[in-house]
Coordinates of C-alpha atoms in Angstrom, one line a residue:
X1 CA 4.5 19.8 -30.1
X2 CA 4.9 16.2 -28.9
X3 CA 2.3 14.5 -26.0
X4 CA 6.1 14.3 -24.0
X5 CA 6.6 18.1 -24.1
X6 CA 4.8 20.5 -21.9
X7 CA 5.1 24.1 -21.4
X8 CA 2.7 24.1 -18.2
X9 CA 3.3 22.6 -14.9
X10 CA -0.2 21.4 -15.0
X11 CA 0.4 19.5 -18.3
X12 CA 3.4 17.6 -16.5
X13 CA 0.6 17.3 -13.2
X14 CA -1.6 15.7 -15.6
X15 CA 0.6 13.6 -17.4
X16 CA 2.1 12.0 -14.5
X17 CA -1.2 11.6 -12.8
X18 CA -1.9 9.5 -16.3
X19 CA 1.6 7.9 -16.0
X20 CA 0.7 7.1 -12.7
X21 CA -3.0 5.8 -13.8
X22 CA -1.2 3.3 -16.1
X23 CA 1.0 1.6 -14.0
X24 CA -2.0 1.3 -11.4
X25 CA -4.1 -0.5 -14.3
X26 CA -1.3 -2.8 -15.4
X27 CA -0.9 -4.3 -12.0
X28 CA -4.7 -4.7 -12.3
X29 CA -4.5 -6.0 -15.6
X30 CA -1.7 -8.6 -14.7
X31 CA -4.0 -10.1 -11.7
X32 CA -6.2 -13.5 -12.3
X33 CA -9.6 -13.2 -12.0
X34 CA -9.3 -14.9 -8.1
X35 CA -7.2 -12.3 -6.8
X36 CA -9.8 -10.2 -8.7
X37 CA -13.2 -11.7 -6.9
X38 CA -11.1 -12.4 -3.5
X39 CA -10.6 -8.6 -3.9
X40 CA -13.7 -7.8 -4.3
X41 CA -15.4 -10.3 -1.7
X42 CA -12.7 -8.4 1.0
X43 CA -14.0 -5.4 -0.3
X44 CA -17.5 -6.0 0.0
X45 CA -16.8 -8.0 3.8
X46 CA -15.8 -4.5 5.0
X47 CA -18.9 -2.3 3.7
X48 CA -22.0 -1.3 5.7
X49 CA -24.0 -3.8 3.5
X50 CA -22.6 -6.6 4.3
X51 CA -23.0 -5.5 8.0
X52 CA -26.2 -5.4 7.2
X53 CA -26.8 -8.3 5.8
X54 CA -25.2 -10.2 8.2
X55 CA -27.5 -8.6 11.0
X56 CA -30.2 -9.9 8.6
X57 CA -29.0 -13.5 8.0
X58 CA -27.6 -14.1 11.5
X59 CA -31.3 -12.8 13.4
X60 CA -33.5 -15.0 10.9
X61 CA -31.1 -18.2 11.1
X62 CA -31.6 -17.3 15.1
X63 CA -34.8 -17.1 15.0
X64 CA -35.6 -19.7 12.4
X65 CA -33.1 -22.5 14.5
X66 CA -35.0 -21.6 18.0
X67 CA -38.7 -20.9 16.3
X68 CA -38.3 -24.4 14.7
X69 CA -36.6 -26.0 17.6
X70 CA -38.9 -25.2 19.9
X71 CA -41.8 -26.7 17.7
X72 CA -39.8 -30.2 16.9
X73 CA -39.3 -29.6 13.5
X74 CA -35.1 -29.9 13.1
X75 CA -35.4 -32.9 15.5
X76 CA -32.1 -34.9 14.5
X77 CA -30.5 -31.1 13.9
X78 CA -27.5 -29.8 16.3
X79 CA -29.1 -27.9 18.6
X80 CA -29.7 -24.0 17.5
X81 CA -26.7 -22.7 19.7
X82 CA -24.4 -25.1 18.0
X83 CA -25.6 -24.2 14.3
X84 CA -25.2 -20.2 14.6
X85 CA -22.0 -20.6 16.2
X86 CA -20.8 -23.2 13.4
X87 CA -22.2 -21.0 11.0
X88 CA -20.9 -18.1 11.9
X89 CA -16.8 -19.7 13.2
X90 CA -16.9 -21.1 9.2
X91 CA -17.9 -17.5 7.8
X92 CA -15.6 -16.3 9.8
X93 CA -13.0 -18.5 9.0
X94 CA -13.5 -17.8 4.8
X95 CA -13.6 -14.3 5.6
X96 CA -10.3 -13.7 7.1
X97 CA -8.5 -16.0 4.4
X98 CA -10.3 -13.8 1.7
X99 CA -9.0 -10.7 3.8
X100 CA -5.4 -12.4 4.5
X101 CA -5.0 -12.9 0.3
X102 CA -6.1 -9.6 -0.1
X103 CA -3.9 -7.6 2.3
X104 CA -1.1 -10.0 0.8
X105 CA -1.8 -8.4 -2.5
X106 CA -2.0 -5.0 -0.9
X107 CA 1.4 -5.0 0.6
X108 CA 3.1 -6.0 -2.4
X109 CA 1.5 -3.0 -4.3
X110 CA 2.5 -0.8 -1.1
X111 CA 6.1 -2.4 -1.6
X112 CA 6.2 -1.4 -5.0
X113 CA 5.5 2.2 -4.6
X114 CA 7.5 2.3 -1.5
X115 CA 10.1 0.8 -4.2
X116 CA 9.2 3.3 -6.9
X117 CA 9.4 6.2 -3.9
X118 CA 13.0 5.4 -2.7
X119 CA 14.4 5.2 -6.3
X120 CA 12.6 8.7 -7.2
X121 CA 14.3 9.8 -3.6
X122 CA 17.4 8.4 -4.3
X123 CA 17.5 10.1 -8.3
X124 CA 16.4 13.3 -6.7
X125 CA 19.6 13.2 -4.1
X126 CA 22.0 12.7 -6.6
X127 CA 20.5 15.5 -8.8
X128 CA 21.0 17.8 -6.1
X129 CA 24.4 17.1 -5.2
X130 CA 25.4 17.6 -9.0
X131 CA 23.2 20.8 -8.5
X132 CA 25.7 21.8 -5.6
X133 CA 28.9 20.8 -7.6
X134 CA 27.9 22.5 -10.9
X135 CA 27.0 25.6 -8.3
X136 CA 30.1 25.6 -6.5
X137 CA 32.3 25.6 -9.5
X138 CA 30.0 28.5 -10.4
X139 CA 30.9 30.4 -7.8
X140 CA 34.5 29.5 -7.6
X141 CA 35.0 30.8 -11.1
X142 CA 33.5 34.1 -10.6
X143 CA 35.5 34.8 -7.4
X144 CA 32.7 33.7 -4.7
X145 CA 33.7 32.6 -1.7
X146 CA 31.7 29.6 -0.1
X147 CA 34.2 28.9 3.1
X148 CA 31.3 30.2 5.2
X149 CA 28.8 28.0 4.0
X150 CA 28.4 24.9 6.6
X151 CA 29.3 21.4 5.5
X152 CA 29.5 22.4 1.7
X153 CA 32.0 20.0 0.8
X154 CA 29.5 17.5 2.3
X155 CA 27.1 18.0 0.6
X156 CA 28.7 17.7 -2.6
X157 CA 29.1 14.3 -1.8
X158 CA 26.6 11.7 -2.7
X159 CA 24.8 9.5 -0.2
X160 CA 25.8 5.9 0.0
X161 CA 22.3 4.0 0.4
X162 CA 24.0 0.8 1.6
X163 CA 25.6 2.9 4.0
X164 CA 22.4 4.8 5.6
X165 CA 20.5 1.3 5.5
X166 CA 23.2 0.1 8.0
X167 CA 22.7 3.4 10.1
X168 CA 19.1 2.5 10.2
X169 CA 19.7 -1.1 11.0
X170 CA 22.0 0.1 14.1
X171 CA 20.2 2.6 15.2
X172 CA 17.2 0.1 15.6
X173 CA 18.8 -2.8 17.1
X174 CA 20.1 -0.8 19.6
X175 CA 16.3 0.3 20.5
X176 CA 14.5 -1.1 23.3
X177 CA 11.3 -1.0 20.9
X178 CA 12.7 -2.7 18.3
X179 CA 11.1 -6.0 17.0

């Protein structure tokens, strides 16, 4: 039997869950090793070590600034309230960059499967209307009758996308929340 066939619903679970492990490591592959340590710096800003850390660095560079400052020692130096909060505006400032590229990268994965989603949707529609057909025929040759089924005849018609993406785009400009 061939790695593409499967006779339990679990092998087709698994194998998509692989499919969908691939795809996930190509996008990885394809990224440069910035994006790669931007991610990774983003990743680490947000974790309770860095918090951490920061707590650390930001009390000793207090306390060093006003320990020394007070004994003469940075004499020429800004004055101790003017070097924590230049240290920490510039941190700041390379932090949300990092976190800027990062979501950037983010939301074009996010588009992608939101990409990947709507074609899967859109297949899946137009399987089920051929479902409907081939079922109706069905039932017309052996003698059913389907007069009493609601809207039958439209749902044996497929769904213009163009045509819901203008509904959509009405419906929302005509919204008092809409941005």
């Amino acid at each position: 039997m061939k790695e593409s066939e499967s006779k339990l619903p679990g092998d087709k679970i698994d194998r998509n869950i692989d499919l969908i492990q691939h795809v996930r490591e190509n996008l990885e592959a394809k990224r440069g090793f910035d994006e790669k340590l931007i991610s990774k710096i983003a990743r680490f800003a947000g974790s309770t070590n860095s918090l951490y850390i920061h707590l650390f660095f930001y009390s000793a560079l207090v306390f060093i600034t006003f320990h020394f400052a007070d004994q003469g020692i940075l004499a020429g130096w800004p004055p101790p309230s003017e070097t924590v909060a230049l240290t920490a505006a510039l941190e700041a400032l390379f932090l949300t960059i990092l976190v800027l590229i990062n979501q950037r990268h983010m939301d074009l994965v996010e588009r992608k499967n939101s990409d990947l989603h709507l074609q899967m949707s859109l297949l899946t529609e137009h399987e089920i209307t051929r479902l409907v057909q081939v079922t109706d025929l069905i039932a017309k040759k052996l003698g059913v009758e389907t007069e009493d089924v609601e809207d039958l005849d439209e749902v044996k018609q497929d769904v213009d996308p163009e045509e819901v993406i203008d509904k959509i785009d009405q419906h929302e400009s005509q919204s008092p929340h809409s941005i």
